[in-house]
Amino acid sequence: MTSKDAHTTVPTVLLRADGEVDEETLAYARTKIDAVVGRPELPDVTGEVRVTRAAAHHADRPWSATAALHVGRREVVVLAEAATGRELVDQLQDRLRRQTDKAAPARRPGQHTPAPPWRGGSPAPRPAEGGGDGADSHPV
């Protein structure tokens, strides 16, 4: 691997190029990947993105990309194929954003859902039925 083949985006995400990938496409890919994995609501992201251009010029979609990332404690794998480098990077960005959104926790750190009663949590209060004086109510 030469220095042209490996580029770092966010400090822990490596961008690699295989085949005849031009610098313009790599710069565009770096920008788009940084936009996805550098969002503040995401936990630490590590891994590798590989952009490949096939040597066979007769292929319908000579450009392909593979991303294998760890988003917090979850793994995200994204594949994309396209006819042009720009199209490939746009497709990769859309798929990465969808998958990282799914992998990212919905809550902020420190927020936890209370445990259900069968796991030692306190039961939720039940509303009184009928709204009457409670003479006919029975304890649960």
Tab-separated table of C-alpha atoms in Angstrom:
chain	number	residue	atom	x	y	z
A	1	MET	CA	0.000	0.000	0.000
A	2	THR	CA	1.378	3.390	-0.923
A	3	SER	CA	0.601	6.696	0.729
A	4	LYS	CA	-1.842	7.441	-2.108
A	5	ASP	CA	-3.916	4.376	-1.228
A	6	ALA	CA	-4.739	5.177	2.399
A	7	HIS	CA	-6.268	8.371	3.745
A	8	THR	CA	-7.709	9.078	7.147
A	9	THR	CA	-11.031	10.834	7.478
A	10	VAL	CA	-12.227	11.168	11.042
A	11	PRO	CA	-9.133	10.139	13.058
A	12	THR	CA	-10.286	6.543	13.464
A	13	VAL	CA	-11.847	5.888	10.037
A	14	LEU	CA	-9.434	4.835	7.290
A	15	LEU	CA	-10.265	5.527	3.632
A	16	ARG	CA	-8.547	3.192	1.164
A	17	ALA	CA	-8.461	3.252	-2.612
A	18	ASP	CA	-7.984	0.282	-4.943
A	19	GLY	CA	-7.569	0.594	-8.687
A	20	GLU	CA	-7.616	3.832	-10.668
A	21	VAL	CA	-9.356	6.048	-8.119
A	22	ASP	CA	-8.622	9.730	-8.744
A	23	GLU	CA	-7.798	12.242	-6.009
A	24	GLU	CA	-10.943	14.271	-6.700
A	25	THR	CA	-13.164	11.271	-5.924
A	26	LEU	CA	-11.158	10.514	-2.773
A	27	ALA	CA	-11.459	14.106	-1.562
A	28	TYR	CA	-15.209	14.042	-2.234
A	29	ALA	CA	-15.492	10.712	-0.386
A	30	ARG	CA	-13.512	12.068	2.573
A	31	THR	CA	-15.853	15.057	2.843
A	32	LYS	CA	-19.022	12.956	2.658
A	33	ILE	CA	-17.793	10.277	5.086
A	34	ASP	CA	-16.667	12.929	7.589
A	35	ALA	CA	-20.131	14.502	7.398
A	36	VAL	CA	-21.750	11.180	8.346
A	37	VAL	CA	-19.418	9.773	10.992
A	38	GLY	CA	-18.365	13.089	12.520
A	39	ARG	CA	-21.812	13.975	13.843
A	40	PRO	CA	-21.787	14.832	17.561
A	41	GLU	CA	-24.744	12.560	18.428
A	42	LEU	CA	-22.825	9.451	17.330
A	43	PRO	CA	-20.614	7.488	19.706
A	44	ASP	CA	-16.999	6.781	18.732
A	45	VAL	CA	-16.725	5.520	15.144
A	46	THR	CA	-13.821	3.350	13.984
A	47	GLY	CA	-13.236	1.244	10.896
A	48	GLU	CA	-12.422	1.352	7.228
A	49	VAL	CA	-13.993	2.484	3.962
A	50	ARG	CA	-12.634	1.021	0.726
A	51	VAL	CA	-13.361	2.602	-2.672
A	52	THR	CA	-12.548	0.472	-5.708
A	53	ARG	CA	-12.576	1.115	-9.430
A	54	ALA	CA	-12.519	-1.996	-11.607
A	55	ALA	CA	-9.896	-2.215	-14.325
A	56	ALA	CA	-12.459	-3.660	-16.766
A	57	HIS	CA	-13.868	-0.665	-18.598
A	58	HIS	CA	-16.761	-2.655	-20.049
A	59	ALA	CA	-18.378	-3.180	-16.627
A	60	ASP	CA	-21.762	-1.508	-16.096
A	61	ARG	CA	-20.836	-0.376	-12.588
A	62	PRO	CA	-17.052	-0.301	-12.269
A	63	TRP	CA	-17.110	1.679	-9.005
A	64	SER	CA	-17.735	-0.090	-5.703
A	65	ALA	CA	-17.340	0.756	-2.030
A	66	THR	CA	-17.319	-1.237	1.170
A	67	ALA	CA	-17.540	0.320	4.620
A	68	ALA	CA	-16.974	-1.720	7.781
A	69	LEU	CA	-17.408	0.549	10.798
A	70	HIS	CA	-17.896	0.144	14.525
A	71	VAL	CA	-20.375	2.701	15.844
A	72	GLY	CA	-20.032	2.501	19.584
A	73	ARG	CA	-20.464	-1.199	20.297
A	74	ARG	CA	-22.348	-1.996	17.080
A	75	GLU	CA	-20.971	-2.976	13.694
A	76	VAL	CA	-22.160	-1.328	10.490
A	77	VAL	CA	-21.400	-2.794	7.065
A	78	VAL	CA	-22.395	-0.909	3.924
A	79	LEU	CA	-21.903	-1.898	0.271
A	80	ALA	CA	-22.458	0.287	-2.789
A	81	GLU	CA	-21.934	0.029	-6.554
A	82	ALA	CA	-22.310	2.730	-9.190
A	83	ALA	CA	-21.341	3.810	-12.696
A	84	THR	CA	-19.370	6.902	-11.594
A	85	GLY	CA	-17.257	7.807	-8.590
A	86	ARG	CA	-19.464	10.730	-7.545
A	87	GLU	CA	-22.602	8.626	-7.794
A	88	LEU	CA	-20.912	5.929	-5.715
A	89	VAL	CA	-19.920	8.340	-2.945
A	90	ASP	CA	-23.425	9.849	-2.789
A	91	GLN	CA	-24.961	6.373	-2.548
A	92	LEU	CA	-22.423	5.376	0.105
A	93	GLN	CA	-23.166	8.491	2.154
A	94	ASP	CA	-26.938	7.836	2.100
A	95	ARG	CA	-26.506	4.222	3.158
A	96	LEU	CA	-23.943	5.076	5.849
A	97	ARG	CA	-26.220	7.726	7.320
A	98	ARG	CA	-29.178	5.323	7.461
A	99	GLN	CA	-27.143	2.557	9.055
A	100	THR	CA	-25.343	4.774	11.567
A	101	ASP	CA	-28.677	6.317	12.585
A	102	LYS	CA	-29.960	2.817	13.314
A	103	ALA	CA	-26.810	1.860	15.207
A	104	ALA	CA	-26.625	5.024	17.307
A	105	PRO	CA	-28.423	4.907	20.636
A	106	ALA	CA	-31.680	6.847	20.674
A	107	ARG	CA	-30.943	8.311	24.090
A	108	ARG	CA	-28.156	10.429	25.425
A	109	PRO	CA	-25.563	8.748	27.646
A	110	GLY	CA	-26.822	8.460	31.203
A	111	GLN	CA	-30.473	8.174	30.202
A	112	HIS	CA	-31.923	4.744	30.756
A	113	THR	CA	-35.381	3.313	30.412
A	114	PRO	CA	-36.663	2.198	33.813
A	115	ALA	CA	-36.565	-1.541	34.394
A	116	PRO	CA	-39.893	-3.369	34.030
A	117	PRO	CA	-41.517	-4.720	37.211
A	118	TRP	CA	-40.462	-8.313	36.501
A	119	ARG	CA	-36.841	-7.114	36.508
A	120	GLY	CA	-37.020	-5.274	39.808
A	121	GLY	CA	-38.375	-1.932	38.619
A	122	SER	CA	-41.299	-0.185	40.254
A	123	PRO	CA	-44.699	-0.829	38.659
A	124	ALA	CA	-46.366	2.028	36.833
A	125	PRO	CA	-49.414	3.435	38.624
A	126	ARG	CA	-52.698	2.365	37.054
A	127	PRO	CA	-55.470	4.878	36.455
A	128	ALA	CA	-58.672	4.283	38.450
A	129	GLU	CA	-61.399	2.612	36.395
A	130	GLY	CA	-64.750	4.326	36.037
A	131	GLY	CA	-63.615	7.479	37.796
A	132	GLY	CA	-65.977	6.719	40.721
A	133	ASP	CA	-65.387	6.998	44.445
A	134	GLY	CA	-63.206	3.890	44.477
A	135	ALA	CA	-65.576	1.785	46.610
A	136	ASP	CA	-65.681	-0.980	43.990
A	137	SER	CA	-61.976	-0.877	43.187
A	138	HIS	CA	-59.837	-3.840	44.091
A	139	PRO	CA	-56.115	-3.735	44.779
A	140	VAL	CA	-53.992	-5.122	42.026
